[in-house]
Coordinates of C-alpha atoms in Angstrom, one line a residue:
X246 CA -133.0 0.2 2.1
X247 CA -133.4 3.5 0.6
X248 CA -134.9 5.0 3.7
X249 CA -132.7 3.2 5.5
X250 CA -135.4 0.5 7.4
X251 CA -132.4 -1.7 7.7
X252 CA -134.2 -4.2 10.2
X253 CA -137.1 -4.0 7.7
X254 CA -135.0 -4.3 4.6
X255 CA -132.8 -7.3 6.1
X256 CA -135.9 -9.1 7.3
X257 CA -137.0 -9.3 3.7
X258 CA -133.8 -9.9 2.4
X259 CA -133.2 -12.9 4.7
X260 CA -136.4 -14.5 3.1
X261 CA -135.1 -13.5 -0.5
X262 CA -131.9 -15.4 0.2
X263 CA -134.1 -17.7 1.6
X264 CA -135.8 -18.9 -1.6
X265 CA -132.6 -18.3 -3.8
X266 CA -130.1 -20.3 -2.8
X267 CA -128.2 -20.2 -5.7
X268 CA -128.4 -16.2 -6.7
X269 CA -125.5 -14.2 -5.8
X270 CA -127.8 -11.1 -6.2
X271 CA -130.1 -11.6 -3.0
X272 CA -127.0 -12.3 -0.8
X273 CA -125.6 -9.0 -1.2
X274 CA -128.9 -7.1 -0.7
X275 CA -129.0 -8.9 2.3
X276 CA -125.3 -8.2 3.0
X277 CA -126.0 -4.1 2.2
X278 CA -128.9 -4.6 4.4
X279 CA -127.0 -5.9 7.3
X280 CA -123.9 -3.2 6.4
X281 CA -126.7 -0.1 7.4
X282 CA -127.1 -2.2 10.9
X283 CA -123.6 -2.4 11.8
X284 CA -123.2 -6.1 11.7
X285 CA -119.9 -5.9 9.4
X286 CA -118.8 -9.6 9.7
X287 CA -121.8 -10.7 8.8
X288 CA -121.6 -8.5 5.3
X289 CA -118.2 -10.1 4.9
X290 CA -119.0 -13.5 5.2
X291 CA -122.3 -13.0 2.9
X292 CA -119.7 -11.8 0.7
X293 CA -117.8 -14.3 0.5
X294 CA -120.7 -16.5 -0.1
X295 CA -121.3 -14.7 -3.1
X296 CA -117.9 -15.4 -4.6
X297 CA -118.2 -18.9 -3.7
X298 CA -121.2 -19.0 -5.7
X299 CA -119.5 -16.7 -8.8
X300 CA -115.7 -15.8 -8.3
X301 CA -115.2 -13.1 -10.8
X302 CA -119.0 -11.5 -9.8
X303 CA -118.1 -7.8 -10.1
X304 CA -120.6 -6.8 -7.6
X305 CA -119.4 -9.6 -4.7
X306 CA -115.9 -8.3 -5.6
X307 CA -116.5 -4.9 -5.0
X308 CA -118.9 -5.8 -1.6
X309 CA -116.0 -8.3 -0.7
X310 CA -113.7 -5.2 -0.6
X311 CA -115.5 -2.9 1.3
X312 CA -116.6 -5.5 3.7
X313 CA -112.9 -6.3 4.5
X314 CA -112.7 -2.4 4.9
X315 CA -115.0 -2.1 7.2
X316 CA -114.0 -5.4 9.0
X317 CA -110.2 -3.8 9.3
X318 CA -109.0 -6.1 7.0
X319 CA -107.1 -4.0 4.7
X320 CA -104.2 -6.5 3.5
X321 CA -107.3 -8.4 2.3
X322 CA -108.9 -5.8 0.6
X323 CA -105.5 -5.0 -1.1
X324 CA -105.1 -8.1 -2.0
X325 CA -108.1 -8.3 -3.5
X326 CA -107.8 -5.4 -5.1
X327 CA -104.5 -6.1 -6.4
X328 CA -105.9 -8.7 -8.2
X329 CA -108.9 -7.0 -9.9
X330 CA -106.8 -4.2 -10.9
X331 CA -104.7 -7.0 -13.2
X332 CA -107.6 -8.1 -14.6
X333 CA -109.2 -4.7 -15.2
X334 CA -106.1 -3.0 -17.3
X335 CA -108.8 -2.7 -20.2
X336 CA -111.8 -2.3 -18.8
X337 CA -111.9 1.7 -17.6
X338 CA -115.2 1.3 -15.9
X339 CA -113.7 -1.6 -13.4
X340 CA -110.7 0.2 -13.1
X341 CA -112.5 2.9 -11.8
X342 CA -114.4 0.9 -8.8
X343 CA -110.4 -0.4 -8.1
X344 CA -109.4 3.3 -7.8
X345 CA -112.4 4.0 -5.5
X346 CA -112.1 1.6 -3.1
X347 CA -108.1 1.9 -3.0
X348 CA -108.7 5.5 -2.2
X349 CA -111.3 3.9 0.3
X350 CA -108.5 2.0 1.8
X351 CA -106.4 4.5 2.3
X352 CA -104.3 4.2 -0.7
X353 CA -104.2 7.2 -2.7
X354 CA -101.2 6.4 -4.8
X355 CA -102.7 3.4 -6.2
X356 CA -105.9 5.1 -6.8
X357 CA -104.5 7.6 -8.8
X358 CA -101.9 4.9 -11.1
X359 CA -105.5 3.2 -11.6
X360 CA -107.2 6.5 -13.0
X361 CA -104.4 7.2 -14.9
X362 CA -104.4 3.9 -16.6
X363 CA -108.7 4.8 -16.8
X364 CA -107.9 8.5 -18.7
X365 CA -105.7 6.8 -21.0
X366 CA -108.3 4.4 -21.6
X367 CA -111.3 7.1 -22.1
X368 CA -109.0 10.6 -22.6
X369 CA -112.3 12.5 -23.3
X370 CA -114.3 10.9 -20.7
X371 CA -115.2 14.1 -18.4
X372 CA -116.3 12.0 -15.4
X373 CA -112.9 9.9 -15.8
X374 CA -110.7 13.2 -15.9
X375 CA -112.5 14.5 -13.2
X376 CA -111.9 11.5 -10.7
X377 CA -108.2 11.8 -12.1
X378 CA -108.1 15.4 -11.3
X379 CA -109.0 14.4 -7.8
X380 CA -106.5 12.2 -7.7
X381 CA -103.5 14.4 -8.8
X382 CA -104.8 16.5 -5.7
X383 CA -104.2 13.7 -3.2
X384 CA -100.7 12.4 -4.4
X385 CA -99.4 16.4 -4.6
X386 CA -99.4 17.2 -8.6
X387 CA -101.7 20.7 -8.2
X388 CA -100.4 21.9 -11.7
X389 CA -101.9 18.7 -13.4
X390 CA -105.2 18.9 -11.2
X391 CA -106.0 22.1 -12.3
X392 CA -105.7 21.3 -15.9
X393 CA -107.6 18.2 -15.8
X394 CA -110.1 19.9 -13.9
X395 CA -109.9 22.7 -16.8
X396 CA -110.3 20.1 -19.0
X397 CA -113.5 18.8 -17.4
X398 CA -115.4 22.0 -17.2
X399 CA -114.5 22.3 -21.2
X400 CA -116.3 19.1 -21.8
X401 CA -118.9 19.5 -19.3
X402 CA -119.7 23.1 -18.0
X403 CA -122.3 21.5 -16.0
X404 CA -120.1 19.9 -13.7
X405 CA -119.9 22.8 -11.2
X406 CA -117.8 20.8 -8.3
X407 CA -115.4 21.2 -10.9
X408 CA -115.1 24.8 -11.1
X409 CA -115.1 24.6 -7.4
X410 CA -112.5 22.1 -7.0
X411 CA -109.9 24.3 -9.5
X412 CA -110.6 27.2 -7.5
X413 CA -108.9 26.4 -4.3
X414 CA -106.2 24.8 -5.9
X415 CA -103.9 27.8 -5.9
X416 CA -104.5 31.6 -5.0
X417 CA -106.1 33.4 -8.2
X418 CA -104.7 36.9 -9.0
X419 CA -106.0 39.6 -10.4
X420 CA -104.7 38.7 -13.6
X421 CA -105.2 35.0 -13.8
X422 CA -108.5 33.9 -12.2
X423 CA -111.8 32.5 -13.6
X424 CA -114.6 35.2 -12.1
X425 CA -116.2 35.7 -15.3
X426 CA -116.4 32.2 -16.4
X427 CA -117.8 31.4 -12.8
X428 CA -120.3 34.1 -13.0
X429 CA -121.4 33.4 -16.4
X430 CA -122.5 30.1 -15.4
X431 CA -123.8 31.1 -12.2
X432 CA -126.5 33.3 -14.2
X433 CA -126.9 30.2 -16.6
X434 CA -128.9 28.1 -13.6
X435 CA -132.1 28.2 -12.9
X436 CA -133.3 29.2 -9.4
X437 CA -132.3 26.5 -6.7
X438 CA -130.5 24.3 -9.0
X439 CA -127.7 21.9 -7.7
X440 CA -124.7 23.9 -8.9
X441 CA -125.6 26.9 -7.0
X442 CA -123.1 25.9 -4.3
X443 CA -120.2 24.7 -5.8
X444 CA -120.6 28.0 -8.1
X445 CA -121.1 30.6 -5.2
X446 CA -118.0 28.7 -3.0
X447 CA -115.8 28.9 -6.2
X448 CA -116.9 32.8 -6.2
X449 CA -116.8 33.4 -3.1
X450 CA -113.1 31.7 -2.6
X451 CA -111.6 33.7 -5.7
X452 CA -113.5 37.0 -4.7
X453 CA -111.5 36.7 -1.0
X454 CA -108.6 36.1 -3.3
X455 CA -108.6 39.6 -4.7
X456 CA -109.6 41.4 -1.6
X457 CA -113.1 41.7 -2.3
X458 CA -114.4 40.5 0.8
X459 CA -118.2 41.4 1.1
X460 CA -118.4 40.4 -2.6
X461 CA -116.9 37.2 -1.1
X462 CA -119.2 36.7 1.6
X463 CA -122.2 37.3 -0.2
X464 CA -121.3 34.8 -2.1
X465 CA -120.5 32.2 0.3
X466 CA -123.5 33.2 2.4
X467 CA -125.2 32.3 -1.0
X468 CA -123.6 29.2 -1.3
X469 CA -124.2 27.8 2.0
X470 CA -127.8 28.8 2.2
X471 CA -128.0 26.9 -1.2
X472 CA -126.3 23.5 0.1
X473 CA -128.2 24.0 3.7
X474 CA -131.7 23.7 2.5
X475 CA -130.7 20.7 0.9
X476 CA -129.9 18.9 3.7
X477 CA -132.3 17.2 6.5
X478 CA -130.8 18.1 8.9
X479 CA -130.8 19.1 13.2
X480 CA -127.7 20.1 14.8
X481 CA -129.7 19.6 18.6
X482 CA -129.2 15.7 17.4
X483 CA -125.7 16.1 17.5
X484 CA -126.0 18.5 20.6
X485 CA -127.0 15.9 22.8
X486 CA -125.1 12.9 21.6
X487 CA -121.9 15.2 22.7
X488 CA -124.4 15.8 25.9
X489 CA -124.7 12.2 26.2
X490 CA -120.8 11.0 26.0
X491 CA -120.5 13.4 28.7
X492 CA -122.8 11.8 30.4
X493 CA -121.7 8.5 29.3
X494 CA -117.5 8.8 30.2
X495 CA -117.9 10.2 33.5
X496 CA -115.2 10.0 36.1
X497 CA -116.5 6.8 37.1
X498 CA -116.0 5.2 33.7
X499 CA -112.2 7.3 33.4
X500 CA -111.2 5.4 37.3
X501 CA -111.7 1.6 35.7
X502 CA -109.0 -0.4 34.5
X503 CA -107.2 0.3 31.5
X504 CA -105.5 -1.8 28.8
X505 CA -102.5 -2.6 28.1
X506 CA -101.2 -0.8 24.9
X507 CA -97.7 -0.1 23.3
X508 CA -96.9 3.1 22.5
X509 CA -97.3 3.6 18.5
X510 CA -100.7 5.3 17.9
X511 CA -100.8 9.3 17.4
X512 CA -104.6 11.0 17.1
X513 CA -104.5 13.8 15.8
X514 CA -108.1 15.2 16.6
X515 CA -110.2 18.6 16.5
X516 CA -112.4 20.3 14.3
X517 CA -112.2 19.9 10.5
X518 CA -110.3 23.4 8.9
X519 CA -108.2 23.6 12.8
X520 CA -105.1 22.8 11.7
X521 CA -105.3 18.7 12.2
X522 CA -103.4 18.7 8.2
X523 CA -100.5 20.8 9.3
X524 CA -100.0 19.1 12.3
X525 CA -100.0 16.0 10.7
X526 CA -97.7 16.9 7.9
X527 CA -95.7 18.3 10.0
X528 CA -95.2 14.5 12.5
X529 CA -95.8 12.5 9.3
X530 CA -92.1 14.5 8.0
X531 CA -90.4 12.5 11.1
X532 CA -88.4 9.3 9.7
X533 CA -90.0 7.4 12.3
X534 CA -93.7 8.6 11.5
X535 CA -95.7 7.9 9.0
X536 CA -99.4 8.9 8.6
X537 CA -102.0 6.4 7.5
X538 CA -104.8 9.9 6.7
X539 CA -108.4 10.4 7.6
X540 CA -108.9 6.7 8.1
X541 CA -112.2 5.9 10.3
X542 CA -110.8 2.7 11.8
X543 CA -111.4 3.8 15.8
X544 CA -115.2 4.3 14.9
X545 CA -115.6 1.0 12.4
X546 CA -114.0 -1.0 15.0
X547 CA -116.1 0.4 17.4
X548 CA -119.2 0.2 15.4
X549 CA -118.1 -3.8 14.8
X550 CA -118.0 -4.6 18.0
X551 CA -121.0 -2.7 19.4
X552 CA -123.1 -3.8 16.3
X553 CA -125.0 -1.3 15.6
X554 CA -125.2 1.9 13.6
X555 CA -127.9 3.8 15.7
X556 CA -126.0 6.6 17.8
X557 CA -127.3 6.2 21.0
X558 CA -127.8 2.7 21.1
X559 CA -123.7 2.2 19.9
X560 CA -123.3 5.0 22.7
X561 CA -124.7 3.1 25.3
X562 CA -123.1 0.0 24.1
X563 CA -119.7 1.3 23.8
X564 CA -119.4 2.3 27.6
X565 CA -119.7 -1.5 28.1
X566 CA -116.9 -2.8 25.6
X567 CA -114.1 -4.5 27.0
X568 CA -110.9 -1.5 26.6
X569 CA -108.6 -4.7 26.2
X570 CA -110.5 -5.8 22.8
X571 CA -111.1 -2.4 21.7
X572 CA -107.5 -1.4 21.7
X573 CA -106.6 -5.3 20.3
X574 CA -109.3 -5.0 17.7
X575 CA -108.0 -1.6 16.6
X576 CA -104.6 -2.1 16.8
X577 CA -105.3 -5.4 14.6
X578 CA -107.2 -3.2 11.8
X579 CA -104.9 -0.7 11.2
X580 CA -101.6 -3.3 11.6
X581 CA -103.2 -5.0 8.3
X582 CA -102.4 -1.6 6.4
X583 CA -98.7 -3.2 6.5
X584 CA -96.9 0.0 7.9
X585 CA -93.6 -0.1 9.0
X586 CA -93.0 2.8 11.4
X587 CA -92.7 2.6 14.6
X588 CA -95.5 5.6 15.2
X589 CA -98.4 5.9 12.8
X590 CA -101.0 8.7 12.7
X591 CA -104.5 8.2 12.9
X592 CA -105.5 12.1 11.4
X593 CA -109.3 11.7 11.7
X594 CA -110.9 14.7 13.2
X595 CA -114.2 13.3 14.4
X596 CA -112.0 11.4 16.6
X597 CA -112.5 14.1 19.3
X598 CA -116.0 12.3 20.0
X599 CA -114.2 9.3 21.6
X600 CA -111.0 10.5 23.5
X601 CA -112.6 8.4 26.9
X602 CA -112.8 5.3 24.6
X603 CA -109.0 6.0 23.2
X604 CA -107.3 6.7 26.5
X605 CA -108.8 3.9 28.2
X606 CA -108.4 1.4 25.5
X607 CA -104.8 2.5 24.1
X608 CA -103.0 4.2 27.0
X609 CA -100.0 4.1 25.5
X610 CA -101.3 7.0 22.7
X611 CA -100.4 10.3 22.1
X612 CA -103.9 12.0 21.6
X613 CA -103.0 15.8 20.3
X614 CA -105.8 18.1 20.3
X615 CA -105.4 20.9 17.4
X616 CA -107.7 24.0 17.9
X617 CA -107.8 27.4 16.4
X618 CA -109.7 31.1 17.5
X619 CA -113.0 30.2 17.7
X620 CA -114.1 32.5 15.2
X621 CA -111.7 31.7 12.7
X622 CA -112.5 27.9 13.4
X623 CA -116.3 28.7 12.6
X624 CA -115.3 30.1 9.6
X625 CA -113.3 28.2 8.2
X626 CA -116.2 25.2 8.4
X627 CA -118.6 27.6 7.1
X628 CA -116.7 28.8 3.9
X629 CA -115.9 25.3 2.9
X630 CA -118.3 23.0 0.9
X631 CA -117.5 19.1 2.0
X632 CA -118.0 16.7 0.1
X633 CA -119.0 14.2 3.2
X634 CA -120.4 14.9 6.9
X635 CA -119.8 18.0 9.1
X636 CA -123.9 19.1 7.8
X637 CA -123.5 21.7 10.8
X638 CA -121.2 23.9 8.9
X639 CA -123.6 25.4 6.5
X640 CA -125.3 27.8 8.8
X641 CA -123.9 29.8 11.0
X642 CA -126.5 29.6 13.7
X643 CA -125.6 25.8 13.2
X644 CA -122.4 25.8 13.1
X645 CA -122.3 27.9 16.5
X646 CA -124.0 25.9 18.2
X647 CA -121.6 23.2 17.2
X648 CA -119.0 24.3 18.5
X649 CA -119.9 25.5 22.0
X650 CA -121.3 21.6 22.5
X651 CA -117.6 20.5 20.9
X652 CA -116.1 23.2 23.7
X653 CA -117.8 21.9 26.3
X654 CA -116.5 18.1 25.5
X655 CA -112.9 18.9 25.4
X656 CA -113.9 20.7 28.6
X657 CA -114.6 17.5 30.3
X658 CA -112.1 15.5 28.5
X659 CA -109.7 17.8 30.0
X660 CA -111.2 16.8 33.7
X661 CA -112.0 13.6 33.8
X662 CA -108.6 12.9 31.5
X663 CA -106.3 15.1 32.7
X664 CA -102.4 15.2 30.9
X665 CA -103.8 13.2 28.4
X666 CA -104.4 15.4 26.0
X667 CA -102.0 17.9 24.7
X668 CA -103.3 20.9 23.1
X669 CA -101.2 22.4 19.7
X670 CA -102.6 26.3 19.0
X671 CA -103.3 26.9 15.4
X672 CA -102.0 30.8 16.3
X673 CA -99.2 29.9 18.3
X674 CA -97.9 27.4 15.7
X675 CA -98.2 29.4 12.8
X676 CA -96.2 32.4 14.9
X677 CA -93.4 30.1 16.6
X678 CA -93.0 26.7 13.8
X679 CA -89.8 25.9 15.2
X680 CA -90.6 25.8 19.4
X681 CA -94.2 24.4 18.6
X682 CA -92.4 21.6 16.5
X683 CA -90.4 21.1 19.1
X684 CA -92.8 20.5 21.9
X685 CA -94.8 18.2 19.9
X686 CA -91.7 16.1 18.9
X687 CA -90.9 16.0 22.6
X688 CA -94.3 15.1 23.8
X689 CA -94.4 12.4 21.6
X690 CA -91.3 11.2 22.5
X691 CA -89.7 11.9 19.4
X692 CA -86.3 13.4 18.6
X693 CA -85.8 16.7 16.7
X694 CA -85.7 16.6 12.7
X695 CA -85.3 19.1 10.5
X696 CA -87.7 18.4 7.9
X697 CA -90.4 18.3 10.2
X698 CA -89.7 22.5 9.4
X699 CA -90.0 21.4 5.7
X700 CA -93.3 19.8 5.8
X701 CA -94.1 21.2 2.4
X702 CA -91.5 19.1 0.8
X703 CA -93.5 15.7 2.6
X704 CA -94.5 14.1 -0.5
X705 CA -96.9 11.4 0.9
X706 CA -100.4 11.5 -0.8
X707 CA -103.1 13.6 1.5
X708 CA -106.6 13.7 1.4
X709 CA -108.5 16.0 2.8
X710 CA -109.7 19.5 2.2
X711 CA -106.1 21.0 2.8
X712 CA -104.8 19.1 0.1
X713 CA -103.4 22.1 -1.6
X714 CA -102.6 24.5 1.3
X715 CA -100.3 21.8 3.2
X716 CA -98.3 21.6 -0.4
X717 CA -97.1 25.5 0.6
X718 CA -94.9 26.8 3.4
X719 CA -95.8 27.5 6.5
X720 CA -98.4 31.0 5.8
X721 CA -100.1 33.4 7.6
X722 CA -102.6 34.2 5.8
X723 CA -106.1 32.0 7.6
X724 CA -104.8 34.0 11.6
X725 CA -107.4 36.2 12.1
X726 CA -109.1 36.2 9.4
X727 CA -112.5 36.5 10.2
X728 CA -111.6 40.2 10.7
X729 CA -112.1 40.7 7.5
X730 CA -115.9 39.8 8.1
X731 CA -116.3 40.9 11.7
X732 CA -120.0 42.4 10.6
X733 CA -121.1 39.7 8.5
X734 CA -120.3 37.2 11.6
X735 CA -121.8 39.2 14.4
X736 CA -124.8 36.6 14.3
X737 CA -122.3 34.1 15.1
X738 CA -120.2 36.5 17.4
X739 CA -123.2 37.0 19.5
X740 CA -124.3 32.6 19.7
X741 CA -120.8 31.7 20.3
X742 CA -120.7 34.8 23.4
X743 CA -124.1 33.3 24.5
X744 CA -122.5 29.9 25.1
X745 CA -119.9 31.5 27.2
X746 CA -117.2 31.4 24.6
X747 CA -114.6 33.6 24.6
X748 CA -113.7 35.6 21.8

């Protein structure tokens, strides 16, 4: 299961289970086993064997969860989790699997009440404060995130995503900023070590801070070429999956019938670091929006019902999915996170991949496509060190690459869908808030609202690697900057040119 042989690892599993009938313990391995193929409602109902066989078996509780998660069954994970969370009020280690898997389910605010009650439990635990300090990030409270995170490195200097998480919590200033700390414990490593890249990002970001841009990219070159060798990695892999939906969703597949849908859904879709936060924010400010995150619903429910894990196999698979139970099936998983708007947003960037599969299985969606220069969109990949996914964005041959085979897919999204997709400029935004505002609001047949100027003052919890920046006004600041490091980027200036990309 390690080396994920999931057929292999199942077939053993199933004669495990086979011989235990009464161990809770082989029927989850099986159920993990069967999670890495896909096969989700299978994991759930081995599950719930489990907790036939022990009801308050931590490990079957947990599995239950995620299965329901990955099932779209969120009112029965909450549920669930409701219930462990009761139980758990003593126990900081349990609460701390609750927290996870709320945050899992899209439920930030509860995650964070549950590692609050976890700190108060454990006050000097460093891992504790730091899963609280990631917390305080999500639900908006920046001033105690970066003293928890503070509080972390004091305990445990060696927790370097630490120093890198505080550092893009705020702009540093010449007088207030944590350089020499940072490079004290840079030095500290030895060659190649783990921390190298949280340490050189956290540099790099508070170097840029002061002006000190080739001292900034020298360190973020660092950083990435650090996290990048790492990583197993081929970006041609992705190349021609991207190649292959092209193939895949041609105009023949965009002229069949499509469901039936009610209006409701909004994708907002693009690169990660485009603008898909801001935009976002701004719709989720409407009183008749509200914005259910980075939720991977579209692709779970997909995987689900293609049952399988395996790119190209779900690929070929998907093209042969019924729209009508694609949109149902969706529509079902994200009903049971019990909104109550009328429009919900669906903010998950990797959504671009299946804009054929969206408009022909919910036609009744608003699918807005957010996109930047595509320098600066390079850039801001490259210069940010995720947690999860997006391995392309550590090199910027990579990265590149990327993003002419992501060009080329809007490209024929845009012909073989055409008015289905409305495009929001990152630029044009930034330079006209109030008539971009306005246009989106129209296009999603929405009525004008004033706070959707004030998106700063939306306090819904948020997620993603903008956490901080969307907290602030409207800024400047990211237009044009990789201007600032037009030498350092020819490499990439002269790929993205190659690939007939306009700069």
């Amino acid at each position: 299961m390690a080396e994920r042989r999931a057929g292999e690892a199942a077939e053993l599993c199933r004669k495990l289970v086979s011989g235990n009938d009464t161990s809770v313990e082989p029927l989850l391995l099986l159920a993990r086993a069967l999670q890495q193929q896909g096969h989700f409602d299978a994991m759930l109902a081995l599950a719930e064997r489990a907790l036939a066989l022990d009801g308050r078996h931590r490990g079957a509780e947990l599995q239950f969860v995620e299965a329901c998660i990955y099932c779209g069954l969120h009112d029965r994970a909450t549920l669930r989790l409701n219930n462990m969370e009761a139980r758990a009020q003593n126990d900081a280690g349990l609460l701390q699997h609750v927290a996870a898997l709320y945050a899992h389910n899209a439920s930030h605010a509860d995650a964070h009440r549950c590692y609050q009650r976890a700190l108060e439990l454990q006050p000097d635990d460093s891992r504790t404060l730091y899963n609280f300090a990631a917390s305080c990030v999500a639900v908006g409270d920046i001033d105690a995130a970066e003293s928890a995170y503070s509080r972390v490195i004091g305990a445990n200097p060696a927790d370097h995503d630490a120093w890198q998480n505080r550092s893009v919590l705020r702009r540093q200033s010449t007088e207030d900023n944590h350089i020499e700390g940072l490079q004290q414990a840079l030095a500290s490593l030895p060659t190649g070590a783990a921390g190298e890249a949280p340490l050189c990002y956290a540099l790099a970001k508070e170097h840029e801070d002061l002006g000190a841009y080739k001292v900034s990219f020298d360190f973020l070159s660092r950083g990435a070429h650090s996290r990048r060798r790492r990583l197993r990695y081929n970006v041609q892999t992705d190349i021609d999956v991207m190649q292959k939906i092209t193939e895949t969703f041609d105009t023949a597949y965009a002229s069949q019938p499509a469901a039936k849908a009610p209006l409701g859904p909004i994708f907002v879709l693009g690169l990660p670091r485009s603008g898909t936060t801001l935009v976002d924010r701004i719709l989720s400010s409407h009183s008749e929006v509200e914005s259910l995150g980075e939720i991977n619903d579209f692709a779970l429910t997909l995987t689900r019902l293609g049952r399988s894990t395996e790119k190209n196999a779900l690929l070929e698979a998907s093209a042969s999915i019924s729209p009508e139970n694609l949109g149902a099936a969706y529509l079902q998983s994200v009903a049971s996170y019990g909104g109550s708007s009328q429009y919900f947003i669906d903010k998950t960037p990797a959504n671009f991949l299946y804009i054929g599969l969206i408009a022909k299985a919910l036609p009744g969606a608003h699918i807005i496509h957010v996109h930047r220069h595509p320098v600066d969109s390079c850039l801001g990949m490259y210069r940010t060190l995720f947690r999860m996914g997006y391995p392309f964005s550590y090199d910027l041959d990579d990265v590149g690459r990327y993003y002419a085979a992501y060009s080329q897919l809007m490209q024929h999204w845009y012909a073989v869908f055409p008015e289905r997709v409305f495009d929001v400029s990152y630029e044009a935004l930034v330079n006209d808030q109030d008539g971009v505002t306005r246009n989106l609001l129209a296009h999603c047949g929405l009525n004008f609202e004033e706070a959707c100027l004030a998106f700063d003052r939306n306090k819904a919890p948020v997620a993603t690697a903008s956490a901080a920046q969307v907290r602030r006004p409207l800024y400047r600041d990211a237009v044009n900057r990789w201007r600032r490091y037009e030498n350092e980027l020819a490499p990439l200036i002269v790929r993205l040119q190659a690939d007939g990309i306009e700069i």
